[in-house]
Amino acid sequence: MNIGTRKTIDNAIKEIWSNNIKYDYKNFSLLKEDTLKNSFYFHLRNKLTDRFLEENRLKIYTEYYHDGLRADLVIAQLCEEPGHNGHLRNDVVDILAVVEMKYKYDTNEDPFKKDIVKVKNYIRNLEYKNCLYYLAFIHEVVNPDNEYSWLTQRDLKWANDKVTELNGYFIEGNDEPVFQIISY
């Protein structure tokens, strides 16, 4: 994957989070995690044009399971001539982006933390060296801080240059949801 392709994907995902997902959330189009995935997929397909996807042999898959990866959404690169290797998953030659999503109302942070551990394990154990990883979390609780991060200082060692947090939450005393992006 060249740098331009990676930058296009990264910009598209961040713009979708800041604009489209925030809009969908505020307009009551997101009910639970599955509608978040559907919305993200829809906007990503529209943002990354058919031409861009075809020229780069890219496909967007939800619920992608293969090679130890169990991701909510991936952008995968296929081989030169897909369809000749049995199952389609055998035609995937690279994963360019992984998006793990959570959408929860309660104060239990465990599901979010489990996704962080999943991403950490992907980075350490899989062969996708140029892959971008995103934690797209909507946590419908009030946070006391203007900027909220799920990753700790210790996490920055493995997350640096690989992980972006896409956070949706509320700030105490403000009725408007905050949709922020933190890139490491």
CSV table of C-alpha atoms in Angstrom, one decimal:
chain,number,residue,atom,x,y,z
A,1,MET,CA,0.0,0.0,0.0
A,2,ASN,CA,1.4,3.4,-0.9
A,3,ILE,CA,1.3,6.4,1.4
A,4,GLY,CA,-1.3,8.2,-0.7
A,5,THR,CA,-3.7,5.3,-0.5
A,6,ARG,CA,-3.2,5.0,3.3
A,7,LYS,CA,-3.7,8.8,3.7
A,8,THR,CA,-6.9,8.7,1.6
A,9,ILE,CA,-8.3,5.9,3.8
A,10,ASP,CA,-7.3,7.6,7.0
A,11,ASN,CA,-8.8,11.0,6.0
A,12,ALA,CA,-12.0,9.3,4.9
A,13,ILE,CA,-12.5,7.4,8.1
A,14,LYS,CA,-11.8,10.5,10.2
A,15,GLU,CA,-14.1,12.7,8.2
A,16,ILE,CA,-16.9,10.1,8.4
A,17,TRP,CA,-16.6,10.0,12.1
A,18,SER,CA,-16.5,13.8,12.6
A,19,ASN,CA,-19.3,14.5,10.1
A,20,ASN,CA,-21.5,11.5,9.1
A,21,ILE,CA,-21.5,9.4,12.2
A,22,LYS,CA,-22.0,12.4,14.4
A,23,TYR,CA,-24.9,13.6,12.2
A,24,ASP,CA,-26.4,10.1,12.2
A,25,TYR,CA,-26.1,9.9,16.0
A,26,LYS,CA,-27.7,13.3,16.5
A,27,ASN,CA,-30.5,12.5,14.2
A,28,PHE,CA,-31.4,9.2,16.0
A,29,SER,CA,-30.3,6.9,13.2
A,30,LEU,CA,-27.9,4.9,15.4
A,31,LEU,CA,-29.7,2.5,17.8
A,32,LYS,CA,-26.9,0.0,18.7
A,33,GLU,CA,-23.5,-1.2,17.6
A,34,ASP,CA,-24.9,-2.9,14.4
A,35,THR,CA,-26.5,0.3,13.1
A,36,LEU,CA,-23.2,2.0,13.8
A,37,LYS,CA,-21.4,-0.6,11.7
A,38,ASN,CA,-24.0,-0.2,8.9
A,39,SER,CA,-23.7,3.5,8.9
A,40,PHE,CA,-19.9,3.4,8.9
A,41,TYR,CA,-19.9,1.0,6.0
A,42,PHE,CA,-22.4,3.0,4.0
A,43,HIS,CA,-20.5,6.3,4.4
A,44,LEU,CA,-17.2,4.6,3.8
A,45,ARG,CA,-18.5,3.1,0.5
A,46,ASN,CA,-19.7,6.5,-0.6
A,47,LYS,CA,-16.5,8.4,0.5
A,48,LEU,CA,-14.0,5.9,-1.0
A,49,THR,CA,-15.3,6.0,-4.6
A,50,ASP,CA,-15.8,2.8,-6.7
A,51,ARG,CA,-12.9,4.0,-8.9
A,52,PHE,CA,-10.5,4.4,-5.9
A,53,LEU,CA,-11.5,1.0,-4.5
A,54,GLU,CA,-11.2,-0.7,-7.9
A,55,GLU,CA,-7.8,0.9,-8.8
A,56,ASN,CA,-6.4,-0.3,-5.5
A,57,ARG,CA,-8.2,-3.7,-5.5
A,58,LEU,CA,-9.8,-2.8,-2.2
A,59,LYS,CA,-12.9,-4.2,-0.6
A,60,ILE,CA,-14.7,-3.2,2.6
A,61,TYR,CA,-16.0,-6.1,4.7
A,62,THR,CA,-17.9,-6.2,8.0
A,63,GLU,CA,-17.6,-9.0,10.5
A,64,TYR,CA,-14.3,-10.1,8.9
A,65,TYR,CA,-12.9,-13.4,10.3
A,66,HIS,CA,-9.7,-14.8,9.0
A,67,ASP,CA,-6.1,-15.4,10.1
A,68,GLY,CA,-6.8,-14.7,13.8
A,69,LEU,CA,-8.6,-11.4,12.9
A,70,ARG,CA,-12.2,-11.0,14.1
A,71,ALA,CA,-12.9,-7.4,13.2
A,72,ASP,CA,-16.0,-5.3,13.0
A,73,LEU,CA,-14.9,-3.7,9.7
A,74,VAL,CA,-11.8,-4.0,7.5
A,75,ILE,CA,-10.6,-2.5,4.3
A,76,ALA,CA,-8.9,-5.4,2.5
A,77,GLN,CA,-6.7,-5.6,-0.6
A,78,LEU,CA,-7.4,-8.5,-2.9
A,79,CYS,CA,-4.9,-10.3,-5.2
A,80,GLU,CA,-4.6,-9.4,-8.9
A,81,GLU,CA,-7.1,-12.0,-10.0
A,82,PRO,CA,-9.6,-12.8,-7.2
A,83,GLY,CA,-11.9,-15.7,-7.5
A,84,HIS,CA,-9.4,-18.4,-8.3
A,85,ASN,CA,-8.3,-19.5,-4.8
A,86,GLY,CA,-11.3,-21.2,-3.4
A,87,HIS,CA,-12.9,-19.1,-0.8
A,88,LEU,CA,-12.8,-15.3,-1.3
A,89,ARG,CA,-10.8,-14.9,2.0
A,90,ASN,CA,-7.9,-16.7,0.2
A,91,ASP,CA,-7.8,-13.8,-2.2
A,92,VAL,CA,-7.0,-11.2,0.5
A,93,VAL,CA,-3.4,-10.2,0.3
A,94,ASP,CA,-3.4,-7.3,2.8
A,95,ILE,CA,-5.5,-5.6,5.4
A,96,LEU,CA,-5.2,-1.8,5.2
A,97,ALA,CA,-7.6,-0.7,8.0
A,98,VAL,CA,-9.3,-2.4,10.9
A,99,VAL,CA,-12.2,-0.6,12.7
A,100,GLU,CA,-13.4,-2.0,16.0
A,101,MET,CA,-16.6,-0.5,17.1
A,102,LYS,CA,-18.5,-0.3,20.4
A,103,TYR,CA,-21.8,1.5,21.2
A,104,LYS,CA,-22.9,1.2,24.8
A,105,TYR,CA,-25.1,3.2,27.2
A,106,ASP,CA,-24.1,1.8,30.5
A,107,THR,CA,-21.0,2.6,32.6
A,108,ASN,CA,-19.4,-0.8,32.2
A,109,GLU,CA,-16.1,-0.2,30.4
A,110,ASP,CA,-15.2,-3.9,30.0
A,111,PRO,CA,-16.5,-4.3,26.4
A,112,PHE,CA,-14.5,-1.2,25.3
A,113,LYS,CA,-11.3,-2.5,27.1
A,114,LYS,CA,-11.7,-5.9,25.4
A,115,ASP,CA,-11.6,-4.2,22.0
A,116,ILE,CA,-8.5,-2.4,23.0
A,117,VAL,CA,-6.8,-5.7,23.9
A,118,LYS,CA,-8.0,-7.2,20.6
A,119,VAL,CA,-6.4,-4.3,18.6
A,120,LYS,CA,-3.2,-4.6,20.7
A,121,ASN,CA,-3.1,-8.4,19.9
A,122,TYR,CA,-3.7,-7.7,16.2
A,123,ILE,CA,-0.7,-5.3,16.1
A,124,ARG,CA,1.6,-7.7,17.9
A,125,ASN,CA,0.6,-11.0,16.2
A,126,LEU,CA,-0.6,-10.3,12.7
A,127,GLU,CA,1.5,-9.6,9.6
A,128,TYR,CA,-0.3,-6.5,8.5
A,129,LYS,CA,2.6,-4.1,9.0
A,130,ASN,CA,1.0,-1.0,7.3
A,131,CYS,CA,-2.5,-1.5,8.7
A,132,LEU,CA,-4.3,1.4,10.4
A,133,TYR,CA,-6.4,0.6,13.4
A,134,TYR,CA,-9.4,2.5,14.7
A,135,LEU,CA,-11.3,2.3,18.0
A,136,ALA,CA,-14.7,3.8,17.1
A,137,PHE,CA,-16.4,4.0,20.5
A,138,ILE,CA,-19.7,5.7,21.4
A,139,HIS,CA,-20.1,5.6,25.1
A,140,GLU,CA,-23.3,7.3,26.2
A,141,VAL,CA,-22.1,8.4,29.6
A,142,VAL,CA,-21.1,11.8,30.9
A,143,ASN,CA,-17.4,12.4,31.2
A,144,PRO,CA,-15.9,15.1,33.4
A,145,ASP,CA,-13.1,16.0,30.9
A,146,ASN,CA,-13.4,17.8,27.6
A,147,GLU,CA,-11.0,15.3,26.0
A,148,TYR,CA,-11.4,11.7,26.8
A,149,SER,CA,-9.0,8.9,25.9
A,150,TRP,CA,-9.3,5.2,26.3
A,151,LEU,CA,-5.6,4.5,25.9
A,152,THR,CA,-3.2,4.9,28.7
A,153,GLN,CA,0.4,6.1,28.6
A,154,ARG,CA,1.5,2.5,28.6
A,155,ASP,CA,-0.6,1.8,25.5
A,156,LEU,CA,1.2,4.4,23.5
A,157,LYS,CA,4.2,2.1,23.0
A,158,TRP,CA,2.2,-0.3,20.8
A,159,ALA,CA,-0.4,2.2,19.5
A,160,ASN,CA,2.1,4.8,18.3
A,161,ASP,CA,1.7,5.4,14.5
A,162,LYS,CA,-0.9,2.7,14.2
A,163,VAL,CA,-4.0,3.5,16.3
A,164,THR,CA,-6.6,6.3,16.1
A,165,GLU,CA,-9.3,6.7,18.7
A,166,LEU,CA,-12.7,7.8,17.4
A,167,ASN,CA,-14.7,8.7,20.5
A,168,GLY,CA,-18.3,9.8,21.0
A,169,TYR,CA,-19.4,10.8,24.5
A,170,PHE,CA,-21.0,13.6,26.6
A,171,ILE,CA,-19.4,16.2,28.7
A,172,GLU,CA,-20.9,17.2,32.1
A,173,GLY,CA,-23.1,20.2,31.7
A,174,ASN,CA,-23.4,19.9,27.8
A,175,ASP,CA,-26.3,18.4,26.0
A,176,GLU,CA,-24.4,18.1,22.7
A,177,PRO,CA,-22.4,14.9,22.1
A,178,VAL,CA,-18.6,15.2,21.5
A,179,PHE,CA,-17.1,13.3,18.6
A,180,GLN,CA,-13.4,13.5,18.8
A,181,ILE,CA,-10.4,12.0,17.0
A,182,ILE,CA,-7.1,11.2,18.7
A,183,SER,CA,-4.4,9.9,16.5
A,184,TYR,CA,-1.2,8.3,18.0
